mmCIF file of C-alpha atoms in Angstrom:
data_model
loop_
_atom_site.group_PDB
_atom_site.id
_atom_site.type_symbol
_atom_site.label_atom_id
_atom_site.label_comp_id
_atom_site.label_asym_id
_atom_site.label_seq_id
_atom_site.Cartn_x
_atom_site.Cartn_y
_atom_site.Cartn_z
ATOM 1 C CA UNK A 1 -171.376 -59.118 -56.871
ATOM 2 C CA UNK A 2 -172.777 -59.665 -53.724
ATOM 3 C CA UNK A 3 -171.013 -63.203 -52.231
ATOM 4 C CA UNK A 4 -173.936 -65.404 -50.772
ATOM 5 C CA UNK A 5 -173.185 -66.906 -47.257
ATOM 6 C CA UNK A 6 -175.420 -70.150 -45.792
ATOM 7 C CA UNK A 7 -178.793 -69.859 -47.512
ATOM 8 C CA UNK A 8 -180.911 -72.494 -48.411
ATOM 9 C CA UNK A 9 -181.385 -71.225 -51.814
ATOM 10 C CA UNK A 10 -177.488 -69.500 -51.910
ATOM 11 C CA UNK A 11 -177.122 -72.376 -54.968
ATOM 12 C CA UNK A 12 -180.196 -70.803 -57.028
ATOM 13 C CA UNK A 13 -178.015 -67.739 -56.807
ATOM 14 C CA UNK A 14 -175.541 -68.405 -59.278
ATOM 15 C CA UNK A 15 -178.421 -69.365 -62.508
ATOM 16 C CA UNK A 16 -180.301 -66.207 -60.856
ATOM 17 C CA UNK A 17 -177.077 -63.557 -61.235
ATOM 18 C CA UNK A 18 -176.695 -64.558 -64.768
ATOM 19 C CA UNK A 19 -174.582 -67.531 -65.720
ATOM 20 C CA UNK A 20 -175.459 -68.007 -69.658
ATOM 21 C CA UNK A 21 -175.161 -71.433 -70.739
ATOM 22 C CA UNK A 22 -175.664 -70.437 -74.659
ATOM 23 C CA UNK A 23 -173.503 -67.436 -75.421
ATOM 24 C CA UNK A 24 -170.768 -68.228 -71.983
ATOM 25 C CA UNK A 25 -171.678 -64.596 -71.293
ATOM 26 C CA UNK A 26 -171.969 -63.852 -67.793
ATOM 27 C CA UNK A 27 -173.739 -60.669 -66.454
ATOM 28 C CA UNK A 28 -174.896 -59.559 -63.069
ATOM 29 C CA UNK A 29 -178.212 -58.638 -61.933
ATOM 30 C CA UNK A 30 -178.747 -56.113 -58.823
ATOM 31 C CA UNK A 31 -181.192 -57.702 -57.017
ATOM 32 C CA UNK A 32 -184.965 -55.812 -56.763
ATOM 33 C CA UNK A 33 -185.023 -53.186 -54.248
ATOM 34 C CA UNK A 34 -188.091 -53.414 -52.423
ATOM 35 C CA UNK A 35 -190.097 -51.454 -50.283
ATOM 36 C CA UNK A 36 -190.168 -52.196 -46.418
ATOM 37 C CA UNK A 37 -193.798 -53.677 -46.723
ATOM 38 C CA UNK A 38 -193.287 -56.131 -48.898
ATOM 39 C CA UNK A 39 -190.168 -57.960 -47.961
ATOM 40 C CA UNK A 40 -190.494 -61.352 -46.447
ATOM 41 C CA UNK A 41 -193.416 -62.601 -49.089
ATOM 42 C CA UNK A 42 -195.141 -58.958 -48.160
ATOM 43 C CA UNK A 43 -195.951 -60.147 -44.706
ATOM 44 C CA UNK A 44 -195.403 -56.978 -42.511
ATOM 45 C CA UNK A 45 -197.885 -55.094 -41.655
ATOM 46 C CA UNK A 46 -197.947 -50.861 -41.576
ATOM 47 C CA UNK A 47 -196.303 -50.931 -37.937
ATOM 48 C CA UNK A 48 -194.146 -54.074 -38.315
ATOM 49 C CA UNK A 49 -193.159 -52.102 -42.158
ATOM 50 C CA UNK A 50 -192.506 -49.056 -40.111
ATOM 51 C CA UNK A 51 -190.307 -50.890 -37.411
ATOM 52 C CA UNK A 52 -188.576 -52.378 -40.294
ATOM 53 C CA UNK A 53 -187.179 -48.618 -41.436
ATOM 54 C CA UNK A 54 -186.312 -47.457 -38.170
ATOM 55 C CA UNK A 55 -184.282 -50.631 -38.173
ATOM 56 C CA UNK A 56 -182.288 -49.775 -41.096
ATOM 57 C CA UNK A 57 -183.099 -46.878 -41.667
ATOM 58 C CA UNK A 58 -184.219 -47.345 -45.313
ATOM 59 C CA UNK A 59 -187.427 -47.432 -47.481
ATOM 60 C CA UNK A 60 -186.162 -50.269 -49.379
ATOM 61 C CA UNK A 61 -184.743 -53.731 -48.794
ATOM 62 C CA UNK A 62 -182.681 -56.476 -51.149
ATOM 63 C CA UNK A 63 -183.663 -60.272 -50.356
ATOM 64 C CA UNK A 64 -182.223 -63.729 -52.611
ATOM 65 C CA UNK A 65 -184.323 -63.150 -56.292
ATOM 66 C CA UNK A 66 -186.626 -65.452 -57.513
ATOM 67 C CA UNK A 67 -186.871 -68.247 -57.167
ATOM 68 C CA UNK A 68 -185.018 -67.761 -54.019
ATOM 69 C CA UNK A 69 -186.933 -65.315 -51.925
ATOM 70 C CA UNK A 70 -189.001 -66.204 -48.942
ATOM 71 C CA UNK A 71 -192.919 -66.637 -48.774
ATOM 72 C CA UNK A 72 -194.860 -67.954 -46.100
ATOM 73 C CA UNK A 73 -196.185 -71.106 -48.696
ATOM 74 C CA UNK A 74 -192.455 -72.345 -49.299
ATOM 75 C CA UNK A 75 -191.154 -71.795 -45.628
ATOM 76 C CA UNK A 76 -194.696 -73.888 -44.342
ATOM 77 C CA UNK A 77 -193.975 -76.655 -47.037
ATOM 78 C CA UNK A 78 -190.369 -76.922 -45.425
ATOM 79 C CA UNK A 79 -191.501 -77.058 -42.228
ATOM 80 C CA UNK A 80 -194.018 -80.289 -42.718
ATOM 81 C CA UNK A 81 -191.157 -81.866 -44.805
ATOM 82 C CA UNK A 82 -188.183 -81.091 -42.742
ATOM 83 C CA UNK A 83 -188.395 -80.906 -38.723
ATOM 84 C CA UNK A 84 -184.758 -79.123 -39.226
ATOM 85 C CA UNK A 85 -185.933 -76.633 -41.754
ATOM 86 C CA UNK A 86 -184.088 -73.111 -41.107
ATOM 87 C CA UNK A 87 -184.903 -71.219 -44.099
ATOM 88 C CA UNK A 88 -184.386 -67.799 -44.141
ATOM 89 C CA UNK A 89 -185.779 -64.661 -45.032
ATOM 90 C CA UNK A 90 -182.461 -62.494 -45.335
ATOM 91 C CA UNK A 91 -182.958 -58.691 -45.869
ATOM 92 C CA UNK A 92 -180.106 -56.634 -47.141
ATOM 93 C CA UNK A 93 -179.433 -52.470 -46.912
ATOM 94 C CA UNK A 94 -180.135 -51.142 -50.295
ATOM 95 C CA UNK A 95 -176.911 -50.813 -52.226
ATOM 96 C CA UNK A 96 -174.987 -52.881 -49.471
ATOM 97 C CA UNK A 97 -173.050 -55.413 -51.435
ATOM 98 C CA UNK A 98 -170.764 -56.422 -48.613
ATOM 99 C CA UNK A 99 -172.517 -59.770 -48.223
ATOM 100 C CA UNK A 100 -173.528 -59.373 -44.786
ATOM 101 C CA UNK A 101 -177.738 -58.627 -44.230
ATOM 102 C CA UNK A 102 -179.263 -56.606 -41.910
ATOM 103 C CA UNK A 103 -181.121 -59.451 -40.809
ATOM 104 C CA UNK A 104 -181.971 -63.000 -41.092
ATOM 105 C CA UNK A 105 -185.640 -64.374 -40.130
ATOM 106 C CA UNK A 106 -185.792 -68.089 -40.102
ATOM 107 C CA UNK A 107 -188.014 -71.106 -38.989
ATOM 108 C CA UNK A 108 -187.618 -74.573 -36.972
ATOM 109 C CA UNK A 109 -190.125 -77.093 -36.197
ATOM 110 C CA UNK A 110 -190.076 -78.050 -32.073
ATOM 111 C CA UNK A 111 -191.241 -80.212 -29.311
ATOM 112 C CA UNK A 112 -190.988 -78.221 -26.510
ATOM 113 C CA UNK A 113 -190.471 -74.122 -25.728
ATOM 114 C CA UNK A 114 -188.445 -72.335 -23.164
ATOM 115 C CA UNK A 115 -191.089 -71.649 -19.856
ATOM 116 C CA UNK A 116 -191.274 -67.807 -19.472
ATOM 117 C CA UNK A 117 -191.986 -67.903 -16.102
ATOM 118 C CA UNK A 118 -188.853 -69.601 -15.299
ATOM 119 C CA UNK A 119 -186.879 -67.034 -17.179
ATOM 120 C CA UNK A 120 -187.959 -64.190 -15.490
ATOM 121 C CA UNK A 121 -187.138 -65.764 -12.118
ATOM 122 C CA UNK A 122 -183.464 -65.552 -13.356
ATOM 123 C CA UNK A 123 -182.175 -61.787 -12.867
ATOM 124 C CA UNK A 124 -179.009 -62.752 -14.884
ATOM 125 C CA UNK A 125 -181.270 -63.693 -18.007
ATOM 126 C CA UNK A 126 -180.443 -60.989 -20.182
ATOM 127 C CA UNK A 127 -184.117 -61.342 -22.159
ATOM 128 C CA UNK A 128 -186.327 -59.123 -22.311
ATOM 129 C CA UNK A 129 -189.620 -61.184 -22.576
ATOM 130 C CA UNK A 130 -192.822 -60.460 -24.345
ATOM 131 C CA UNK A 131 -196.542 -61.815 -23.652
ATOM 132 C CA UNK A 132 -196.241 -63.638 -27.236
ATOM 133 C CA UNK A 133 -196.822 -67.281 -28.751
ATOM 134 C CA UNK A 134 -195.620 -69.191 -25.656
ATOM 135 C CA UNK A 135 -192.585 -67.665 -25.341
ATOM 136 C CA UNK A 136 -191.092 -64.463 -26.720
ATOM 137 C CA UNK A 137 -188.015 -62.871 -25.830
ATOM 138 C CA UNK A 138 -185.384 -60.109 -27.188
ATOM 139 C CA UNK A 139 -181.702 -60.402 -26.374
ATOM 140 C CA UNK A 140 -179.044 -57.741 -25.946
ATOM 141 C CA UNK A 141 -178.393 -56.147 -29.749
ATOM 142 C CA UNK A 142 -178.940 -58.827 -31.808
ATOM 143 C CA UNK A 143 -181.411 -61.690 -31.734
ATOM 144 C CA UNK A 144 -184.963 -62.326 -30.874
ATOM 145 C CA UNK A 145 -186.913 -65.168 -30.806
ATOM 146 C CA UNK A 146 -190.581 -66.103 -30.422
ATOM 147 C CA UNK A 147 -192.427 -69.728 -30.029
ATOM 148 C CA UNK A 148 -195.571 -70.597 -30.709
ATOM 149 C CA UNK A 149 -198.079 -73.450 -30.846
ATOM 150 C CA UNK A 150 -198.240 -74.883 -34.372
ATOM 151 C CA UNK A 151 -197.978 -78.641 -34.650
ATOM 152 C CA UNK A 152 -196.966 -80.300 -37.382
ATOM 153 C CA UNK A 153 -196.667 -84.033 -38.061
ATOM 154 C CA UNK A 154 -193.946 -86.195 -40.195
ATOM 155 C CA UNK A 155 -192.959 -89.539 -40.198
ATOM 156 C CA UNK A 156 -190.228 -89.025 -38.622
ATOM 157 C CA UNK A 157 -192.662 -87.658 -35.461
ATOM 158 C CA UNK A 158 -194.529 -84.480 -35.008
ATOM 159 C CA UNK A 159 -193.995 -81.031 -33.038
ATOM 160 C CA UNK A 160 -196.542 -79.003 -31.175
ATOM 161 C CA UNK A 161 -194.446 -75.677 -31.698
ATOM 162 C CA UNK A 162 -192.564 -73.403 -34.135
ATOM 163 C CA UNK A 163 -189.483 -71.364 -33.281
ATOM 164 C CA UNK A 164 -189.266 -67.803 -34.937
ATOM 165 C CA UNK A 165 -186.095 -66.764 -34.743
ATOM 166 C CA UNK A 166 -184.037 -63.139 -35.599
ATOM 167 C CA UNK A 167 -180.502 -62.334 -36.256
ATOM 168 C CA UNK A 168 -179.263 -58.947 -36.679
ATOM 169 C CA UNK A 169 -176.120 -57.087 -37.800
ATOM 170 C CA UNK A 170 -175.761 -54.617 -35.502
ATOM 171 C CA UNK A 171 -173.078 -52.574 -37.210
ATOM 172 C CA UNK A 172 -175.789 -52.254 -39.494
ATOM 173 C CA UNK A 173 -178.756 -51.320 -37.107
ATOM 174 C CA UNK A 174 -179.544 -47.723 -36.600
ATOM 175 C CA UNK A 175 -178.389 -46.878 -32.829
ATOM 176 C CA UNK A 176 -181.785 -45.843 -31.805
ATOM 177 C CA UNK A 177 -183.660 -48.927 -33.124
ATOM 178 C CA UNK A 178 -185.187 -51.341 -30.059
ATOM 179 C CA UNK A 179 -186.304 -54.365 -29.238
ATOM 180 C CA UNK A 180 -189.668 -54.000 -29.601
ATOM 181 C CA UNK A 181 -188.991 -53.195 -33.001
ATOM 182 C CA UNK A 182 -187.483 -56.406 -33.770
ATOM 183 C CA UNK A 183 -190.309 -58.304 -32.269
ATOM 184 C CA UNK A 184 -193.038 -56.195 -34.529
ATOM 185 C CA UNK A 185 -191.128 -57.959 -37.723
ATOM 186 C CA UNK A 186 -190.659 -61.261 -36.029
ATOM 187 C CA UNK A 187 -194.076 -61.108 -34.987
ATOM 188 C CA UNK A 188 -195.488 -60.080 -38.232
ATOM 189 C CA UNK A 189 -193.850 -63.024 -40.436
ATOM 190 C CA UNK A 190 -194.676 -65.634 -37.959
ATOM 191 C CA UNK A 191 -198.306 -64.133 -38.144
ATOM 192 C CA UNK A 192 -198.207 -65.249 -41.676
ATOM 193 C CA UNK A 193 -196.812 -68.494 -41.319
ATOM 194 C CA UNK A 194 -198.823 -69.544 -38.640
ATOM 195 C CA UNK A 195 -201.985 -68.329 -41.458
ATOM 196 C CA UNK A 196 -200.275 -70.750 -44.311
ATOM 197 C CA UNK A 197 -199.992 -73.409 -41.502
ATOM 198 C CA UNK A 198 -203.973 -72.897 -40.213
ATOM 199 C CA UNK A 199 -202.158 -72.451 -36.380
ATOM 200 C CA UNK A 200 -203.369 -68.979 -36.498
ATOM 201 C CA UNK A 201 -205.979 -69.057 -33.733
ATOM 202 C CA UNK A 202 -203.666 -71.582 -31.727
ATOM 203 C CA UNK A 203 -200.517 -69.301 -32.168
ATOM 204 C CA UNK A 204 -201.715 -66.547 -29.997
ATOM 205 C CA UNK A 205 -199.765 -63.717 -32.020
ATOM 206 C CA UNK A 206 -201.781 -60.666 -32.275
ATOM 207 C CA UNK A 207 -201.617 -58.283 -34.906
ATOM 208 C CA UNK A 208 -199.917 -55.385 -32.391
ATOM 209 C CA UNK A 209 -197.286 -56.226 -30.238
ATOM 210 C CA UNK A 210 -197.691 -55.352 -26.399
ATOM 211 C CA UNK A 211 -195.363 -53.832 -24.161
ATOM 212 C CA UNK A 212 -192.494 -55.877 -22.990
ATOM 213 C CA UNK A 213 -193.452 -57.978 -19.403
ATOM 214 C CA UNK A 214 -192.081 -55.972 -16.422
ATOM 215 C CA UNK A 215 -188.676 -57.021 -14.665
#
């Protein structure tokens, strides 16, 4: 059985695997193996789908099982409630039970973004930025973020912005996989959040993602 790290919903897990209170049976359940295009609530699109296998390499993905899994209504509903809220969409390799995804996709409400102009002044940066949201960027092997306007108000204050962010495993990656890659997937779920959130024209995410910003 798979052991569940920090997830929001790692405490669904156990009733989800198969914990019997009647019969103190327990089974285990292999979670749904699903195709690349409809991971993450189905949010990807054919290229950010396509991106997605040349990530991993596979046709098919494992994510948390109902009612665990991601979807652009729950992570939206999170985000008004909670200006903290990091909940994930984690996407396993088919038949990988070693705990560890391939990647993690998760959400946080903010007041402010990194200025992209100012990070490209910096040659020691390390991003590689993208003309995205207000701010997109891809560092070294593993992560990727991407803000973009979307407030959002609470009692405890509003935010103007929401920060997509990426995690992968590279020991998990295919070699040949890049950065632009990454950002299609980002870009693709935060296209669908920012549609749950009505941000969408504000957001500035278009459905194709350009070429990275020279330097």
């Amino acid at each position: 059985m798979r052991k569940k790290r920090f997830h929001a919903a790692s405490g669904v897990l156990l009733i989800a695997m198969g914990l019997t209170a009647c019969d103190d049976v327990r089974t285990d359940k292999a979670p749904e193996a699903l195709p690349a295009s409809q991971v993450c609530g189905g949010t990807l699109s054919a290229a950010g789908a396509a991106a997605l296998r040349r990530i991993g390499g596979q046709e098919k993905y494992t994510e948390l099982e109902d009612p665990g899994r991601w979807s652009p209504g729950t992570a939206a509903k999170r985000l008004e409630d909670s200006a903290d809220s990091d909940y994930e969409c984690s996407l396993y390799l088919e038949g990988d039970d070693s705990g560890t995804p391939l990647m993690m996709i998760g959400f946080t409400a903010r007041k402010s973004h990194p200025d992209p102009s100012e990070a490209a002044k910096d040659p020691d940066h390390g991003q590689v930025l993208y003309p995205l949201g207000v701010y997109a960027s891809v560092g070294g092997d593993t992560a990727a973020s991407l803000f973009f306007e979307c407030p959002t108000k609470r009692s405890e204050g509003g935010t103007r912005y929401v920060k997509a962010s990426m995690y992968t495993s590279k020991g998990k990656m295919k070699a040949d996989a890049g950065g632009k890659d990454r950002m299609a997937v980002l870009n693709d779920v935060s296209r669908a959040l920012a549609e749950e959130l009505g941000c969408a024209a504000k957001a500035k995410l278009p459905a194709e993602v350009p070429e990275a910003l020279a330097g």
